[in-house]
PDB file of C-alpha atoms in Angstrom:
ATOM      1  CA  MET A   1       0.145   0.276  -0.144  1.00  0.00           C
ATOM      2  CA  THR A   2       2.108   2.685   0.650  1.00  0.00           C
ATOM      3  CA  VAL A   3       5.245   5.121  -0.202  1.00  0.00           C
ATOM      4  CA  ALA A   4       6.453   8.572  -0.737  1.00  0.00           C
ATOM      5  CA  VAL A   5       7.075   9.933  -4.179  1.00  0.00           C
ATOM      6  CA  THR A   6       9.492  12.267  -4.841  1.00  0.00           C
ATOM      7  CA  SER A   7       7.389  15.109  -6.423  1.00  0.00           C
ATOM      8  CA  PRO A   8       8.935  15.612  -9.853  1.00  0.00           C
ATOM      9  CA  THR A   9       9.998  19.143 -10.290  1.00  0.00           C
ATOM     10  CA  ALA A  10       9.420  18.861 -13.643  1.00  0.00           C
ATOM     11  CA  ILE A  11       6.582  21.062 -16.030  1.00  0.00           C
ATOM     12  CA  PRO A  12       4.230  19.485 -18.131  1.00  0.00           C
ATOM     13  CA  GLY A  13       5.568  19.451 -21.464  1.00  0.00           C
ATOM     14  CA  THR A  14       9.211  20.585 -20.469  1.00  0.00           C
ATOM     15  CA  THR A  15      12.373  18.659 -19.851  1.00  0.00           C
ATOM     16  CA  ALA A  16      13.518  18.663 -16.406  1.00  0.00           C
ATOM     17  CA  ALA A  17      16.654  17.740 -13.732  1.00  0.00           C
ATOM     18  CA  LYS A  18      16.006  14.559 -13.204  1.00  0.00           C
ATOM     19  CA  LYS A  19      15.700  13.523  -9.243  1.00  0.00           C
ATOM     20  CA  LYS A  20      18.018  10.550  -8.849  1.00  0.00           C
ATOM     21  CA  VAL A  21      16.532   7.503  -7.177  1.00  0.00           C
ATOM     22  CA  ASN A  22      18.574   6.595  -4.470  1.00  0.00           C
ATOM     23  CA  TYR A  23      19.100   4.190  -1.150  1.00  0.00           C
ATOM     24  CA  ALA A  24      18.260   7.396   1.220  1.00  0.00           C
ATOM     25  CA  ASN A  25      15.151   7.238  -1.286  1.00  0.00           C
ATOM     26  CA  LEU A  26      14.613   3.726  -0.953  1.00  0.00           C
ATOM     27  CA  GLY A  27      14.896   3.775   3.010  1.00  0.00           C
ATOM     28  CA  VAL A  28      13.040   6.770   3.335  1.00  0.00           C
ATOM     29  CA  GLY A  29      10.044   4.403   1.913  1.00  0.00           C
ATOM     30  CA  ALA A  30      10.695   1.678   3.874  1.00  0.00           C
ATOM     31  CA  ALA A  31      10.815   3.620   6.559  1.00  0.00           C
ATOM     32  CA  MET A  32       7.771   5.730   6.742  1.00  0.00           C
ATOM     33  CA  ASN A  33       5.929   1.901   5.634  1.00  0.00           C
ATOM     34  CA  MET A  34       6.985   0.544   8.644  1.00  0.00           C
ATOM     35  CA  PHE A  35       5.986   3.771  10.716  1.00  0.00           C
ATOM     36  CA  GLU A  36       2.688   3.843   9.364  1.00  0.00           C
ATOM     37  CA  VAL A  37       1.578  -0.306   9.651  1.00  0.00           C
ATOM     38  CA  THR A  38       3.135   0.156  13.344  1.00  0.00           C
ATOM     39  CA  THR A  39       1.128   2.871  14.725  1.00  0.00           C
ATOM     40  CA  LEU A  40      -2.889   3.027  13.141  1.00  0.00           C
ATOM     41  CA  GLY A  41      -2.697   1.069  10.071  1.00  0.00           C
ATOM     42  CA  GLN A  42      -2.623  -2.358  11.530  1.00  0.00           C
ATOM     43  CA  PRO A  43      -5.936  -1.965  13.198  1.00  0.00           C
ATOM     44  CA  PHE A  44      -7.472   0.184  10.266  1.00  0.00           C
ATOM     45  CA  GLU A  45      -6.020  -2.807   8.577  1.00  0.00           C
ATOM     46  CA  VAL A  46      -7.385  -5.648  11.028  1.00  0.00           C
ATOM     47  CA  ILE A  47     -10.880  -3.979  11.701  1.00  0.00           C
ATOM     48  CA  LYS A  48     -11.316  -3.569   7.800  1.00  0.00           C
ATOM     49  CA  THR A  49     -10.355  -7.434   7.022  1.00  0.00           C
ATOM     50  CA  HIS A  50     -12.730  -8.351   9.896  1.00  0.00           C
ATOM     51  CA  LEU A  51     -15.968  -6.415   8.185  1.00  0.00           C
ATOM     52  CA  ALA A  52     -14.635  -7.894   4.673  1.00  0.00           C
ATOM     53  CA  ALA A  53     -14.434 -10.997   5.875  1.00  0.00           C
ATOM     54  CA  ASN A  54     -17.199 -11.277   8.328  1.00  0.00           C
ATOM     55  CA  ARG A  55     -19.885  -9.273   6.386  1.00  0.00           C
ATOM     56  CA  GLN A  56     -22.739  -9.928   8.873  1.00  0.00           C
ATOM     57  CA  ASP A  57     -21.219  -8.194  11.701  1.00  0.00           C
ATOM     58  CA  ASN A  58     -21.109  -4.349  12.233  1.00  0.00           C
ATOM     59  CA  MET A  59     -18.427  -2.058  13.747  1.00  0.00           C
ATOM     60  CA  VAL A  60     -18.984  -2.710  17.654  1.00  0.00           C
ATOM     61  CA  THR A  61     -19.650  -6.856  16.714  1.00  0.00           C
ATOM     62  CA  ALA A  62     -16.067  -6.144  15.027  1.00  0.00           C
ATOM     63  CA  PHE A  63     -14.266  -4.509  17.451  1.00  0.00           C
ATOM     64  CA  LYS A  64     -15.751  -7.178  20.391  1.00  0.00           C
ATOM     65  CA  LYS A  65     -14.597 -10.051  18.250  1.00  0.00           C
ATOM     66  CA  ILE A  66     -11.049  -8.609  17.546  1.00  0.00           C
ATOM     67  CA  TYR A  67     -10.706  -7.835  21.482  1.00  0.00           C
ATOM     68  CA  GLN A  68     -12.010 -11.393  22.214  1.00  0.00           C
ATOM     69  CA  ARG A  69      -9.632 -13.026  20.773  1.00  0.00           C
ATOM     70  CA  GLY A  70      -6.098 -10.946  21.768  1.00  0.00           C
ATOM     71  CA  GLY A  71      -6.934  -7.786  23.651  1.00  0.00           C
ATOM     72  CA  ILE A  72      -5.105  -4.706  22.274  1.00  0.00           C
ATOM     73  CA  SER A  73      -2.922  -7.256  20.683  1.00  0.00           C
ATOM     74  CA  GLY A  74      -5.817  -8.762  18.455  1.00  0.00           C
ATOM     75  CA  PHE A  75      -5.755  -5.324  16.278  1.00  0.00           C
ATOM     76  CA  TYR A  76      -2.251  -5.939  15.798  1.00  0.00           C
ATOM     77  CA  GLN A  77      -2.216  -9.666  14.140  1.00  0.00           C
ATOM     78  CA  GLY A  78      -0.369 -10.237  11.178  1.00  0.00           C
ATOM     79  CA  LEU A  79       1.844  -7.325  12.236  1.00  0.00           C
ATOM     80  CA  ILE A  80       5.041  -9.813  12.848  1.00  0.00           C
ATOM     81  CA  PRO A  81       6.131 -10.585  10.132  1.00  0.00           C
ATOM     82  CA  TRP A  82       4.323 -10.558   7.848  1.00  0.00           C
ATOM     83  CA  ALA A  83       3.187  -6.789   7.737  1.00  0.00           C
ATOM     84  CA  TRP A  84       6.976  -5.670   8.832  1.00  0.00           C
ATOM     85  CA  ILE A  85       8.352  -7.755   5.589  1.00  0.00           C
ATOM     86  CA  GLU A  86       5.348  -6.647   3.751  1.00  0.00           C
ATOM     87  CA  ALA A  87       6.156  -2.686   4.936  1.00  0.00           C
ATOM     88  CA  SER A  88       9.762  -2.905   4.805  1.00  0.00           C
ATOM     89  CA  THR A  89       9.694  -3.828   0.708  1.00  0.00           C
ATOM     90  CA  LYS A  90       6.790  -2.469  -1.023  1.00  0.00           C
ATOM     91  CA  GLY A  91       8.059   1.291  -0.491  1.00  0.00           C
ATOM     92  CA  ALA A  92      11.008   0.791  -2.102  1.00  0.00           C
ATOM     93  CA  VAL A  93       9.449  -0.788  -4.768  1.00  0.00           C
ATOM     94  CA  LEU A  94       6.913   1.997  -4.904  1.00  0.00           C
ATOM     95  CA  ILE A  95       9.008   4.803  -4.753  1.00  0.00           C
ATOM     96  CA  PHE A  96      11.061   3.563  -7.345  1.00  0.00           C
ATOM     97  CA  ALA A  97       8.636   2.903 -10.235  1.00  0.00           C
ATOM     98  CA  ALA A  98       6.326   5.608  -9.143  1.00  0.00           C
ATOM     99  CA  SER A  99       8.767   8.350  -9.101  1.00  0.00           C
ATOM    100  CA  GLU A 100       9.622   7.435 -12.696  1.00  0.00           C
ATOM    101  CA  ILE A 101       6.828   7.081 -14.156  1.00  0.00           C
ATOM    102  CA  GLU A 102       5.547  10.150 -13.125  1.00  0.00           C
ATOM    103  CA  TYR A 103       8.874  11.935 -14.163  1.00  0.00           C
ATOM    104  CA  VAL A 104       8.672  10.479 -17.750  1.00  0.00           C
ATOM    105  CA  ALA A 105       4.533  11.526 -17.254  1.00  0.00           C
ATOM    106  CA  LEU A 106       5.085  15.115 -16.407  1.00  0.00           C
ATOM    107  CA  GLY A 107       7.768  15.296 -19.180  1.00  0.00           C
ATOM    108  CA  SER A 108       5.426  14.160 -21.978  1.00  0.00           C
ATOM    109  CA  GLY A 109       2.570  17.314 -21.254  1.00  0.00           C
ATOM    110  CA  VAL A 110       0.405  15.211 -19.231  1.00  0.00           C
ATOM    111  CA  SER A 111      -1.005  17.294 -15.918  1.00  0.00           C
ATOM    112  CA  PRO A 112       0.050  16.613 -12.269  1.00  0.00           C
ATOM    113  CA  PHE A 113      -3.104  14.942 -11.782  1.00  0.00           C
ATOM    114  CA  ALA A 114      -2.755  12.531 -14.530  1.00  0.00           C
ATOM    115  CA  ALA A 115       0.976  11.778 -14.099  1.00  0.00           C
ATOM    116  CA  GLY A 116       0.148  11.470 -10.495  1.00  0.00           C
ATOM    117  CA  MET A 117      -2.178   8.993 -11.157  1.00  0.00           C
ATOM    118  CA  ILE A 118      -0.452   7.231 -13.841  1.00  0.00           C
ATOM    119  CA  GLY A 119       2.643   6.537 -11.693  1.00  0.00           C
ATOM    120  CA  GLY A 120       0.357   5.421  -8.898  1.00  0.00           C
ATOM    121  CA  MET A 121      -0.901   2.810 -10.760  1.00  0.00           C
ATOM    122  CA  GLY A 122       2.207   1.505 -12.480  1.00  0.00           C
ATOM    123  CA  GLY A 123       4.043   1.366  -8.802  1.00  0.00           C
ATOM    124  CA  GLY A 124       0.888  -0.097  -7.451  1.00  0.00           C
ATOM    125  CA  LEU A 125       1.517  -2.787 -10.418  1.00  0.00           C
ATOM    126  CA  ALA A 126       4.810  -2.970  -9.604  1.00  0.00           C
ATOM    127  CA  GLN A 127       4.462  -3.599  -5.295  1.00  0.00           C
ATOM    128  CA  ALA A 128       1.584  -5.815  -5.792  1.00  0.00           C
ATOM    129  CA  TYR A 129       3.495  -8.742  -8.074  1.00  0.00           C
ATOM    130  CA  THR A 130       6.863  -8.148  -6.700  1.00  0.00           C
ATOM    131  CA  THR A 131       6.379  -7.973  -3.026  1.00  0.00           C
ATOM    132  CA  MET A 132       2.816  -7.816  -1.281  1.00  0.00           C
ATOM    133  CA  GLY A 133       0.853 -11.007  -2.751  1.00  0.00           C
ATOM    134  CA  PHE A 134       1.907 -13.698  -0.510  1.00  0.00           C
ATOM    135  CA  CYS A 135       2.276 -10.809   2.740  1.00  0.00           C
ATOM    136  CA  THR A 136      -0.841  -9.800   1.837  1.00  0.00           C
ATOM    137  CA  PHE A 137      -2.181 -13.343   1.482  1.00  0.00           C
ATOM    138  CA  MET A 138      -1.023 -13.997   5.196  1.00  0.00           C
ATOM    139  CA  LYS A 139      -1.914 -11.112   6.943  1.00  0.00           C
ATOM    140  CA  THR A 140      -5.581 -12.211   6.105  1.00  0.00           C
ATOM    141  CA  VAL A 141      -5.006 -15.805   6.903  1.00  0.00           C
ATOM    142  CA  GLU A 142      -3.890 -14.619  10.332  1.00  0.00           C
ATOM    143  CA  ILE A 143      -6.659 -12.185  10.539  1.00  0.00           C
ATOM    144  CA  THR A 144      -9.306 -14.968   9.914  1.00  0.00           C
ATOM    145  CA  ARG A 145      -7.754 -18.220  10.649  1.00  0.00           C
ATOM    146  CA  HIS A 146      -9.556 -19.742  14.126  1.00  0.00           C
ATOM    147  CA  LYS A 147      -6.799 -19.856  17.107  1.00  0.00           C
ATOM    148  CA  ALA A 148      -9.601 -20.482  19.661  1.00  0.00           C
ATOM    149  CA  THR A 149      -9.831 -24.427  19.467  1.00  0.00           C
ATOM    150  CA  GLY A 150      -8.639 -27.084  17.148  1.00  0.00           C
ATOM    151  CA  ALA A 151      -5.286 -28.302  15.803  1.00  0.00           C
ATOM    152  CA  THR A 152      -4.511 -25.391  13.737  1.00  0.00           C
ATOM    153  CA  ALA A 153      -4.946 -22.881  16.725  1.00  0.00           C
ATOM    154  CA  GLN A 154      -1.576 -24.608  17.905  1.00  0.00           C
ATOM    155  CA  MET A 155      -0.134 -23.547  14.769  1.00  0.00           C
ATOM    156  CA  SER A 156       2.264 -20.824  14.461  1.00  0.00           C
ATOM    157  CA  THR A 157       2.210 -18.272  11.294  1.00  0.00           C
ATOM    158  CA  PHE A 158       4.973 -20.173   9.397  1.00  0.00           C
ATOM    159  CA  GLN A 159       3.821 -23.500  10.244  1.00  0.00           C
ATOM    160  CA  VAL A 160       0.474 -22.364   8.526  1.00  0.00           C
ATOM    161  CA  ALA A 161       2.305 -20.823   5.784  1.00  0.00           C
ATOM    162  CA  SER A 162       4.243 -23.990   5.577  1.00  0.00           C
ATOM    163  CA  ASP A 163       0.980 -26.114   5.031  1.00  0.00           C
ATOM    164  CA  ILE A 164      -0.813 -23.942   2.908  1.00  0.00           C
ATOM    165  CA  PHE A 165       2.485 -24.200   0.491  1.00  0.00           C
ATOM    166  CA  LYS A 166       2.361 -27.834   0.906  1.00  0.00           C
ATOM    167  CA  ARG A 167      -1.057 -28.185  -0.283  1.00  0.00           C
ATOM    168  CA  GLU A 168      -1.199 -25.384  -2.711  1.00  0.00           C
ATOM    169  CA  GLY A 169       2.203 -24.856  -3.696  1.00  0.00           C
ATOM    170  CA  ILE A 170       3.408 -21.193  -4.982  1.00  0.00           C
ATOM    171  CA  ARG A 171      -0.571 -20.714  -5.851  1.00  0.00           C
ATOM    172  CA  GLY A 172      -1.386 -21.324  -2.945  1.00  0.00           C
ATOM    173  CA  ILE A 173       0.454 -18.977  -1.168  1.00  0.00           C
ATOM    174  CA  ASN A 174      -0.211 -16.107  -3.745  1.00  0.00           C
ATOM    175  CA  LYS A 175      -4.061 -16.841  -4.183  1.00  0.00           C
ATOM    176  CA  GLY A 176      -5.677 -13.090  -4.480  1.00  0.00           C
ATOM    177  CA  VAL A 177      -2.430 -11.758  -6.195  1.00  0.00           C
ATOM    178  CA  ASN A 178      -4.337 -10.349  -8.465  1.00  0.00           C
ATOM    179  CA  ALA A 179      -7.095  -9.290  -6.961  1.00  0.00           C
ATOM    180  CA  VAL A 180      -4.017  -7.467  -4.757  1.00  0.00           C
ATOM    181  CA  ALA A 181      -2.743  -6.103  -7.746  1.00  0.00           C
ATOM    182  CA  VAL A 182      -5.767  -4.620  -8.883  1.00  0.00           C
ATOM    183  CA  ARG A 183      -6.561  -2.898  -5.769  1.00  0.00           C
ATOM    184  CA  GLN A 184      -3.174  -1.280  -5.192  1.00  0.00           C
ATOM    185  CA  CYS A 185      -3.273  -0.301  -8.976  1.00  0.00           C
ATOM    186  CA  THR A 186      -6.567   1.868  -8.376  1.00  0.00           C
ATOM    187  CA  ASN A 187      -5.320   2.637  -4.799  1.00  0.00           C
ATOM    188  CA  TRP A 188      -2.467   4.341  -5.732  1.00  0.00           C
ATOM    189  CA  GLY A 189      -3.411   5.812  -9.145  1.00  0.00           C
ATOM    190  CA  SER A 190      -6.431   7.583  -7.131  1.00  0.00           C
ATOM    191  CA  ARG A 191      -4.536   8.258  -4.114  1.00  0.00           C
ATOM    192  CA  LEU A 192      -1.698   9.631  -5.572  1.00  0.00           C
ATOM    193  CA  GLY A 193      -3.350  11.468  -8.282  1.00  0.00           C
ATOM    194  CA  LEU A 194      -5.627  13.066  -6.341  1.00  0.00           C
ATOM    195  CA  SER A 195      -3.267  14.022  -3.972  1.00  0.00           C
ATOM    196  CA  ARG A 196      -1.559  16.309  -6.673  1.00  0.00           C
ATOM    197  CA  LEU A 197      -4.985  17.593  -7.786  1.00  0.00           C
ATOM    198  CA  ALA A 198      -5.536  18.817  -4.329  1.00  0.00           C
ATOM    199  CA  GLU A 199      -2.467  20.307  -4.082  1.00  0.00           C
ATOM    200  CA  GLU A 200      -2.943  22.258  -6.969  1.00  0.00           C
ATOM    201  CA  THR A 201      -6.028  22.936  -6.026  1.00  0.00           C
ATOM    202  CA  ILE A 202      -4.996  24.381  -2.831  1.00  0.00           C
ATOM    203  CA  ARG A 203      -1.989  26.455  -4.827  1.00  0.00           C
ATOM    204  CA  LYS A 204      -4.691  28.212  -7.209  1.00  0.00           C
ATOM    205  CA  VAL A 205      -7.091  29.123  -4.039  1.00  0.00           C
ATOM    206  CA  ARG A 206      -3.979  30.746  -2.195  1.00  0.00           C
ATOM    207  CA  GLY A 207      -3.224  32.416  -5.965  1.00  0.00           C
ATOM    208  CA  THR A 208       0.777  31.073  -5.822  1.00  0.00           C
ATOM    209  CA  ASP A 209       2.319  29.204  -8.737  1.00  0.00           C
ATOM    210  CA  SER A 210       3.542  25.293  -8.512  1.00  0.00           C
ATOM    211  CA  ALA A 211       7.210  26.727  -7.466  1.00  0.00           C
ATOM    212  CA  ILE A 212       6.243  27.568  -4.102  1.00  0.00           C
ATOM    213  CA  PRO A 213       5.564  24.617  -1.776  1.00  0.00           C
ATOM    214  CA  LEU A 214       2.913  23.914   0.180  1.00  0.00           C
ATOM    215  CA  ASN A 215       3.090  24.485   4.018  1.00  0.00           C
ATOM    216  CA  VAL A 216       2.483  21.620   6.641  1.00  0.00           C
ATOM    217  CA  TRP A 217      -0.860  21.244   7.086  1.00  0.00           C
ATOM    218  CA  GLU A 218      -1.566  21.894   3.525  1.00  0.00           C
ATOM    219  CA  LYS A 219       0.286  19.321   2.277  1.00  0.00           C
ATOM    220  CA  ILE A 220      -1.549  16.679   5.011  1.00  0.00           C
ATOM    221  CA  GLY A 221      -4.667  18.363   4.035  1.00  0.00           C
ATOM    222  CA  ALA A 222      -4.155  17.370   0.406  1.00  0.00           C
ATOM    223  CA  SER A 223      -2.872  13.777   1.353  1.00  0.00           C
ATOM    224  CA  ALA A 224      -6.012  12.756   3.512  1.00  0.00           C
ATOM    225  CA  ILE A 225      -8.334  14.062   0.509  1.00  0.00           C
ATOM    226  CA  GLY A 226      -6.548  11.906  -1.499  1.00  0.00           C
ATOM    227  CA  GLY A 227      -6.495   9.027   0.893  1.00  0.00           C
ATOM    228  CA  GLY A 228      -9.830   9.633   1.943  1.00  0.00           C
ATOM    229  CA  LEU A 229     -11.987   9.841  -1.602  1.00  0.00           C
ATOM    230  CA  SER A 230      -9.772   6.381  -2.927  1.00  0.00           C
ATOM    231  CA  ILE A 231     -12.003   4.541  -1.066  1.00  0.00           C
ATOM    232  CA  TRP A 232     -14.390   4.547  -4.176  1.00  0.00           C
ATOM    233  CA  ASN A 233     -12.809   1.165  -4.816  1.00  0.00           C
ATOM    234  CA  GLN A 234     -13.897  -0.820  -1.687  1.00  0.00           C
ATOM    235  CA  PRO A 235     -15.438  -3.796  -3.329  1.00  0.00           C
ATOM    236  CA  ILE A 236     -12.383  -4.667  -5.448  1.00  0.00           C
ATOM    237  CA  GLU A 237     -11.060  -4.851  -1.499  1.00  0.00           C
ATOM    238  CA  VAL A 238     -14.230  -7.153  -0.198  1.00  0.00           C
ATOM    239  CA  ILE A 239     -13.361  -9.341  -3.193  1.00  0.00           C
ATOM    240  CA  ARG A 240      -9.898  -9.725  -2.369  1.00  0.00           C
ATOM    241  CA  VAL A 241     -10.445 -10.450   1.050  1.00  0.00           C
ATOM    242  CA  GLU A 242     -12.771 -12.722   0.601  1.00  0.00           C
ATOM    243  CA  MET A 243     -10.529 -14.813  -1.884  1.00  0.00           C
ATOM    244  CA  GLN A 244      -7.769 -14.880   0.670  1.00  0.00           C
ATOM    245  CA  SER A 245      -9.975 -15.358   3.971  1.00  0.00           C
ATOM    246  CA  GLN A 246      -9.484 -18.841   5.909  1.00  0.00           C
ATOM    247  CA  LEU A 247     -13.150 -19.072   6.858  1.00  0.00           C
ATOM    248  CA  LYS A 248     -14.984 -21.995   5.768  1.00  0.00           C
ATOM    249  CA  THR A 249     -18.848 -21.046   4.538  1.00  0.00           C
ATOM    250  CA  VAL A 250     -21.254 -23.955   3.501  1.00  0.00           C
ATOM    251  CA  GLY A 251     -21.621 -23.223  -0.545  1.00  0.00           C
ATOM    252  CA  ARG A 252     -18.533 -21.150  -0.785  1.00  0.00           C
ATOM    253  CA  PRO A 253     -16.467 -21.908  -4.040  1.00  0.00           C
ATOM    254  CA  GLU A 254     -13.629 -23.584  -3.318  1.00  0.00           C
ATOM    255  CA  LYS A 255     -11.662 -22.480  -6.158  1.00  0.00           C
ATOM    256  CA  MET A 256     -11.731 -18.628  -5.960  1.00  0.00           C
ATOM    257  CA  THR A 257     -11.807 -16.105  -8.897  1.00  0.00           C
ATOM    258  CA  ILE A 258     -11.975 -12.425  -9.615  1.00  0.00           C
ATOM    259  CA  ALA A 259     -15.616 -13.426 -10.838  1.00  0.00           C
ATOM    260  CA  ASN A 260     -16.776 -16.182  -9.029  1.00  0.00           C
ATOM    261  CA  CYS A 261     -15.962 -14.426  -5.538  1.00  0.00           C
ATOM    262  CA  ALA A 262     -18.174 -11.757  -6.791  1.00  0.00           C
ATOM    263  CA  ARG A 263     -20.734 -13.757  -7.588  1.00  0.00           C
ATOM    264  CA  TRP A 264     -20.708 -15.184  -4.201  1.00  0.00           C
ATOM    265  CA  ILE A 265     -20.502 -11.592  -2.500  1.00  0.00           C
ATOM    266  CA  TRP A 266     -23.619 -10.556  -4.403  1.00  0.00           C
ATOM    267  CA  LYS A 267     -25.640 -14.141  -3.551  1.00  0.00           C
ATOM    268  CA  THR A 268     -24.769 -13.875  -0.035  1.00  0.00           C
ATOM    269  CA  ASN A 269     -24.725 -10.361   0.707  1.00  0.00           C
ATOM    270  CA  GLY A 270     -26.183  -8.190  -2.230  1.00  0.00           C
ATOM    271  CA  LEU A 271     -24.509  -4.633  -3.110  1.00  0.00           C
ATOM    272  CA  LYS A 272     -23.921  -3.668   0.120  1.00  0.00           C
ATOM    273  CA  GLY A 273     -21.927  -6.513   0.939  1.00  0.00           C
ATOM    274  CA  PHE A 274     -19.607  -5.095  -1.343  1.00  0.00           C
ATOM    275  CA  TYR A 275     -18.836  -1.761   0.886  1.00  0.00           C
ATOM    276  CA  ARG A 276     -18.062  -3.622   4.223  1.00  0.00           C
ATOM    277  CA  GLY A 277     -15.364  -2.527   5.992  1.00  0.00           C
ATOM    278  CA  SER A 278     -15.564   0.979   4.019  1.00  0.00           C
ATOM    279  CA  VAL A 279     -15.160   2.906   7.409  1.00  0.00           C
ATOM    280  CA  PRO A 280     -12.182   1.828   8.808  1.00  0.00           C
ATOM    281  CA  ARG A 281     -10.472   1.674   5.543  1.00  0.00           C
ATOM    282  CA  PHE A 282     -11.611   5.674   4.957  1.00  0.00           C
ATOM    283  CA  GLY A 283      -9.235   6.024   8.177  1.00  0.00           C
ATOM    284  CA  LEU A 284      -6.746   3.318   7.130  1.00  0.00           C
ATOM    285  CA  GLY A 285      -6.428   5.240   3.117  1.00  0.00           C
ATOM    286  CA  MET A 286      -6.074   8.735   4.569  1.00  0.00           C
ATOM    287  CA  TRP A 287      -3.415   6.966   7.300  1.00  0.00           C
ATOM    288  CA  GLN A 288      -1.017   5.679   4.779  1.00  0.00           C
ATOM    289  CA  THR A 289      -1.355   8.647   2.742  1.00  0.00           C
ATOM    290  CA  ILE A 290      -0.985  11.373   5.044  1.00  0.00           C
ATOM    291  CA  CYS A 291       2.124   9.125   6.398  1.00  0.00           C
ATOM    292  CA  MET A 292       3.473   7.965   2.830  1.00  0.00           C
ATOM    293  CA  VAL A 293       2.646  11.646   0.461  1.00  0.00           C
ATOM    294  CA  ALA A 294       3.322  14.420   3.266  1.00  0.00           C
ATOM    295  CA  GLY A 295       5.384  12.899   5.620  1.00  0.00           C
ATOM    296  CA  GLY A 296       7.832  10.922   3.304  1.00  0.00           C
ATOM    297  CA  ASP A 297       8.166  14.089   1.423  1.00  0.00           C
ATOM    298  CA  ALA A 298       8.747  16.070   4.489  1.00  0.00           C
ATOM    299  CA  LEU A 299      11.371  12.669   5.856  1.00  0.00           C
ATOM    300  CA  LYS A 300      13.354  12.967   2.554  1.00  0.00           C
ATOM    301  CA  LYS A 301      13.531  16.574   2.154  1.00  0.00           C
ATOM    302  CA  PHE A 302      14.997  16.217   6.169  1.00  0.00           C
ATOM    303  CA  VAL A 303      17.549  13.691   4.903  1.00  0.00           C
ATOM    304  CA  ASN A 304      18.587  15.658   1.319  1.00  0.00           C
ATOM    305  CA  GLU A 305      19.440  18.340   3.358  1.00  0.00           C
ATOM    306  CA  LYS A 306      21.706  16.471   5.900  1.00  0.00           C
ATOM    307  CA  TYR A 307      23.528  14.332   4.015  1.00  0.00           C
ATOM    308  CA  GLY A 308      23.509  15.969   0.449  1.00  0.00           C
ATOM    309  CA  LYS A 309      20.851  16.371  -2.257  1.00  0.00           C
ATOM    310  CA  ASN A 310      20.396  14.147  -5.248  1.00  0.00           C
TER     311      ASN A 310
END
């Protein structure tokens, strides 16, 4: 999900000095991802995933069940090791891919909004297929598998992963990766694009040009807008969770594809089933985008000033 992307300095349709992607910037992406997921990110993720997998539950019921599973630590299920592994790798992938694509798009003459959207989409796809598939699947397994009773209750997270691999091979531990890719592509296309659009709108409202940077609160506000409005693709997220869920339900297709999963959700929960978990995902989207766009830009500026510019 999430990463700080270096804002290209190009004016649409012109040639600009290209910002170098170096190890310092890759480290910024990884660090901000770790901060985001370890603070509010994983609790939002757990609540969102629970509601998407248990579509009969409301928010209050979800809080109660999650707390009963493990107290406060129940809201951090899947954080160690899967969310940490995912966060420490996907940020580097996204910062590289999205910033390079956004730079090229701006240089070709498109608007900052379009360039941000194209860069975010490309970065999201790269992120999903290189680092996120397995980790996202295992996070969902940890959140949805039963732990209170039965043989699997005694299995560690690595034993569960090994068991799935033995039974289903590489496809099994990457189950739902195509849905993850669609989600990340639309997530970061929207988040980065809408954040750039919000930044440009703020500049127009205050009557300044693009050369003058936004202040901290303006940057946070633009990022929050971009992250919050990106909730439109919640149906894709519900499909992704259902494909990766370990909950057993009578009549549920054994071999899940995006198409038959969507039919199953419609059959069992109707249209509203595709929007379960929207509220925590709204909060998650805002927090991720604030951390990774506003926070990431600020951290990159600090690193570049202290250790040398790109």
